[in-house]
Each structure stands twice: as C-alpha cells, then as structure tokens.
Amino acid sequence: EDLVCFRDIRPGAPHHYLVVPVEHMGNCKTLKTEHIPVVKRMMEVGKAVLQRNNFSDLNDIRMGFHWPPFCSISHLHLHVLAPASQLGFLSRLIYRINSYWFIT
C-alpha cells in the first residue's frame, strides 16, 4: 500500500522493474537512517515481483539507485534488474555496481 512497482519503459534486462514509494521522497542522496526500513521493503517488493514473474535465481539480480545528477526524475525509485548476467554492454555501464552514477 505504500509502494508501487512497474516495468521500466527502457528495460536494461529481461526483467527490469522500478519500485517506488507512494509518498514523495527526493532521491537517494536525501535518504537518512530512518529510511532504512523503507529501502528494505523496496528490496523485498522487488524480489517478490521477480518471483511472481517466474524469476527465482535471486543471486543473479541487481538492485540500486541512480546517484544524482544521473536521475531522470527526482522521486526515489529502486531499479530491480534480472538476470544481471544478461545485462547488455550499455546496461552493464549504466547499472554498474557502486559506480559514480549507480549505487547498490
């Protein structure tokens, strides 16, 4: 009820979802320790959506946030990509683990 999940309009993997809080939250730079439960729930929802869509290898996923100024919108959204092993060349760059523009 406090989170929504939908497919990314420009998928970087066969399964690419965005998990978004209904209540407006800025971006990942605005997160504080009090937001840890929300981020954990976002991750749980992402994993549940993958499983509902017949993806079960949770060791082959990538989740993270684009670091400002590399955000397309100023509302917190978690990228959930799977299988991570099938990310294309460009997607491996865009969703690179703990890069200057994407944090996991």
PDB file of C-alpha atoms in Angstrom:
ATOM      1  CA  GLU A   1       0.000   0.000   0.000  1.00  0.00           C
ATOM      2  CA  ASP A   2       2.950   2.379   0.468  1.00  0.00           C
ATOM      3  CA  LEU A   3       4.975   1.127  -2.542  1.00  0.00           C
ATOM      4  CA  VAL A   4       4.225   0.582  -6.212  1.00  0.00           C
ATOM      5  CA  CYS A   5       6.148  -1.489  -8.729  1.00  0.00           C
ATOM      6  CA  PHE A   6       6.051  -1.359 -12.525  1.00  0.00           C
ATOM      7  CA  ARG A   7       8.188  -2.282 -15.532  1.00  0.00           C
ATOM      8  CA  ASP A   8      10.830   0.175 -16.669  1.00  0.00           C
ATOM      9  CA  ILE A   9       9.906   1.743 -20.035  1.00  0.00           C
ATOM     10  CA  ARG A  10      13.508   1.255 -21.241  1.00  0.00           C
ATOM     11  CA  PRO A  11      14.457  -2.147 -19.803  1.00  0.00           C
ATOM     12  CA  GLY A  12      18.118  -2.900 -19.252  1.00  0.00           C
ATOM     13  CA  ALA A  13      17.478  -6.610 -18.628  1.00  0.00           C
ATOM     14  CA  PRO A  14      14.775  -9.182 -19.406  1.00  0.00           C
ATOM     15  CA  HIS A  15      13.221  -8.279 -16.029  1.00  0.00           C
ATOM     16  CA  HIS A  16      13.561  -4.575 -15.167  1.00  0.00           C
ATOM     17  CA  TYR A  17      11.209  -3.098 -12.599  1.00  0.00           C
ATOM     18  CA  LEU A  18      11.049   0.132 -10.629  1.00  0.00           C
ATOM     19  CA  VAL A  19       9.899   0.077  -7.016  1.00  0.00           C
ATOM     20  CA  VAL A  20       8.648   3.490  -5.945  1.00  0.00           C
ATOM     21  CA  PRO A  21       7.310   4.826  -2.631  1.00  0.00           C
ATOM     22  CA  VAL A  22       3.813   6.291  -2.984  1.00  0.00           C
ATOM     23  CA  GLU A  23       4.776   9.136  -0.650  1.00  0.00           C
ATOM     24  CA  HIS A  24       7.145  11.542  -2.362  1.00  0.00           C
ATOM     25  CA  MET A  25      10.783  11.075  -1.418  1.00  0.00           C
ATOM     26  CA  GLY A  26      13.544  13.043  -3.124  1.00  0.00           C
ATOM     27  CA  ASN A  27      16.397  10.889  -4.370  1.00  0.00           C
ATOM     28  CA  CYS A  28      18.915   8.550  -2.784  1.00  0.00           C
ATOM     29  CA  LYS A  29      21.016  11.498  -1.572  1.00  0.00           C
ATOM     30  CA  THR A  30      18.130  12.550   0.679  1.00  0.00           C
ATOM     31  CA  LEU A  31      17.941   9.179   2.440  1.00  0.00           C
ATOM     32  CA  LYS A  32      18.632   9.091   6.173  1.00  0.00           C
ATOM     33  CA  THR A  33      18.967   6.217   8.640  1.00  0.00           C
ATOM     34  CA  GLU A  34      15.231   6.479   9.384  1.00  0.00           C
ATOM     35  CA  HIS A  35      14.566   5.469   5.759  1.00  0.00           C
ATOM     36  CA  ILE A  36      16.328   2.085   6.082  1.00  0.00           C
ATOM     37  CA  PRO A  37      13.021   0.206   6.669  1.00  0.00           C
ATOM     38  CA  VAL A  38      11.511   1.748   3.509  1.00  0.00           C
ATOM     39  CA  VAL A  39      14.535   0.792   1.396  1.00  0.00           C
ATOM     40  CA  LYS A  40      14.469  -2.746   2.821  1.00  0.00           C
ATOM     41  CA  ARG A  41      10.760  -3.038   1.946  1.00  0.00           C
ATOM     42  CA  MET A  42      11.511  -1.730  -1.554  1.00  0.00           C
ATOM     43  CA  MET A  43      14.069  -4.513  -1.972  1.00  0.00           C
ATOM     44  CA  GLU A  44      11.642  -7.130  -0.625  1.00  0.00           C
ATOM     45  CA  VAL A  45       8.954  -5.975  -3.065  1.00  0.00           C
ATOM     46  CA  GLY A  46      11.461  -6.119  -5.931  1.00  0.00           C
ATOM     47  CA  LYS A  47      12.399  -9.699  -5.084  1.00  0.00           C
ATOM     48  CA  ALA A  48       8.734 -10.691  -4.679  1.00  0.00           C
ATOM     49  CA  VAL A  49       7.834  -9.219  -8.075  1.00  0.00           C
ATOM     50  CA  LEU A  50      10.699 -11.133  -9.698  1.00  0.00           C
ATOM     51  CA  GLN A  51       9.481 -14.361  -8.108  1.00  0.00           C
ATOM     52  CA  ARG A  52       5.883 -13.682  -9.210  1.00  0.00           C
ATOM     53  CA  ASN A  53       7.222 -13.273 -12.731  1.00  0.00           C
ATOM     54  CA  ASN A  54       8.931 -16.687 -12.655  1.00  0.00           C
ATOM     55  CA  PHE A  55      12.442 -15.478 -11.910  1.00  0.00           C
ATOM     56  CA  SER A  56      13.838 -17.404  -8.961  1.00  0.00           C
ATOM     57  CA  ASP A  57      17.655 -17.008  -9.037  1.00  0.00           C
ATOM     58  CA  LEU A  58      17.942 -14.163  -6.530  1.00  0.00           C
ATOM     59  CA  ASN A  59      21.742 -14.449  -6.716  1.00  0.00           C
ATOM     60  CA  ASP A  60      21.606 -13.114 -10.282  1.00  0.00           C
ATOM     61  CA  ILE A  61      19.889  -9.777  -9.687  1.00  0.00           C
ATOM     62  CA  ARG A  62      20.993  -6.181  -9.427  1.00  0.00           C
ATOM     63  CA  MET A  63      19.208  -3.523  -7.387  1.00  0.00           C
ATOM     64  CA  GLY A  64      20.174   0.067  -6.956  1.00  0.00           C
ATOM     65  CA  PHE A  65      19.577   3.780  -7.341  1.00  0.00           C
ATOM     66  CA  HIS A  66      20.939   6.278  -9.833  1.00  0.00           C
ATOM     67  CA  TRP A  67      23.073   8.838  -7.992  1.00  0.00           C
ATOM     68  CA  PRO A  68      22.228  12.490  -8.719  1.00  0.00           C
ATOM     69  CA  PRO A  69      22.611  14.174 -11.136  1.00  0.00           C
ATOM     70  CA  PHE A  70      22.144  10.942 -13.115  1.00  0.00           C
ATOM     71  CA  CYS A  71      18.477  10.554 -12.119  1.00  0.00           C
ATOM     72  CA  SER A  72      15.812  11.019 -14.766  1.00  0.00           C
ATOM     73  CA  ILE A  73      13.229  12.001 -12.132  1.00  0.00           C
ATOM     74  CA  SER A  74      13.524  13.470  -8.647  1.00  0.00           C
ATOM     75  CA  HIS A  75      11.446  10.804  -6.916  1.00  0.00           C
ATOM     76  CA  LEU A  76      13.141   7.867  -5.220  1.00  0.00           C
ATOM     77  CA  HIS A  77      12.943   4.681  -7.312  1.00  0.00           C
ATOM     78  CA  LEU A  78      14.780   1.389  -6.935  1.00  0.00           C
ATOM     79  CA  HIS A  79      15.888  -0.360 -10.126  1.00  0.00           C
ATOM     80  CA  VAL A  80      15.437  -4.137  -9.987  1.00  0.00           C
ATOM     81  CA  LEU A  81      17.194  -5.942 -12.859  1.00  0.00           C
ATOM     82  CA  ALA A  82      17.395  -9.660 -13.590  1.00  0.00           C
ATOM     83  CA  PRO A  83      19.187 -11.670 -14.656  1.00  0.00           C
ATOM     84  CA  ALA A  84      22.201  -9.479 -14.031  1.00  0.00           C
ATOM     85  CA  SER A  85      24.312 -11.933 -16.004  1.00  0.00           C
ATOM     86  CA  GLN A  86      22.344 -10.983 -19.135  1.00  0.00           C
ATOM     87  CA  LEU A  87      22.835  -7.223 -18.930  1.00  0.00           C
ATOM     88  CA  GLY A  88      23.974  -5.908 -22.301  1.00  0.00           C
ATOM     89  CA  PHE A  89      27.107  -3.819 -22.775  1.00  0.00           C
ATOM     90  CA  LEU A  90      25.377  -0.471 -22.285  1.00  0.00           C
ATOM     91  CA  SER A  91      23.295  -1.737 -19.351  1.00  0.00           C
ATOM     92  CA  ARG A  92      26.435  -3.058 -17.643  1.00  0.00           C
ATOM     93  CA  LEU A  93      27.765   0.506 -17.785  1.00  0.00           C
ATOM     94  CA  ILE A  94      24.542   2.268 -16.771  1.00  0.00           C
ATOM     95  CA  TYR A  95      23.851  -0.139 -13.881  1.00  0.00           C
ATOM     96  CA  ARG A  96      27.460  -0.774 -12.860  1.00  0.00           C
ATOM     97  CA  ILE A  97      27.762  -1.760  -9.193  1.00  0.00           C
ATOM     98  CA  ASN A  98      28.645   1.174  -6.939  1.00  0.00           C
ATOM     99  CA  SER A  99      29.786   3.387  -9.772  1.00  0.00           C
ATOM    100  CA  TYR A 100      29.842   7.171  -9.802  1.00  0.00           C
ATOM    101  CA  TRP A 101      26.251   7.164 -11.109  1.00  0.00           C
ATOM    102  CA  PHE A 102      24.631   3.983  -9.699  1.00  0.00           C
ATOM    103  CA  ILE A 103      24.718   2.734  -6.105  1.00  0.00           C
ATOM    104  CA  THR A 104      23.656  -0.689  -4.924  1.00  0.00           C
TER     105      THR A 104
END
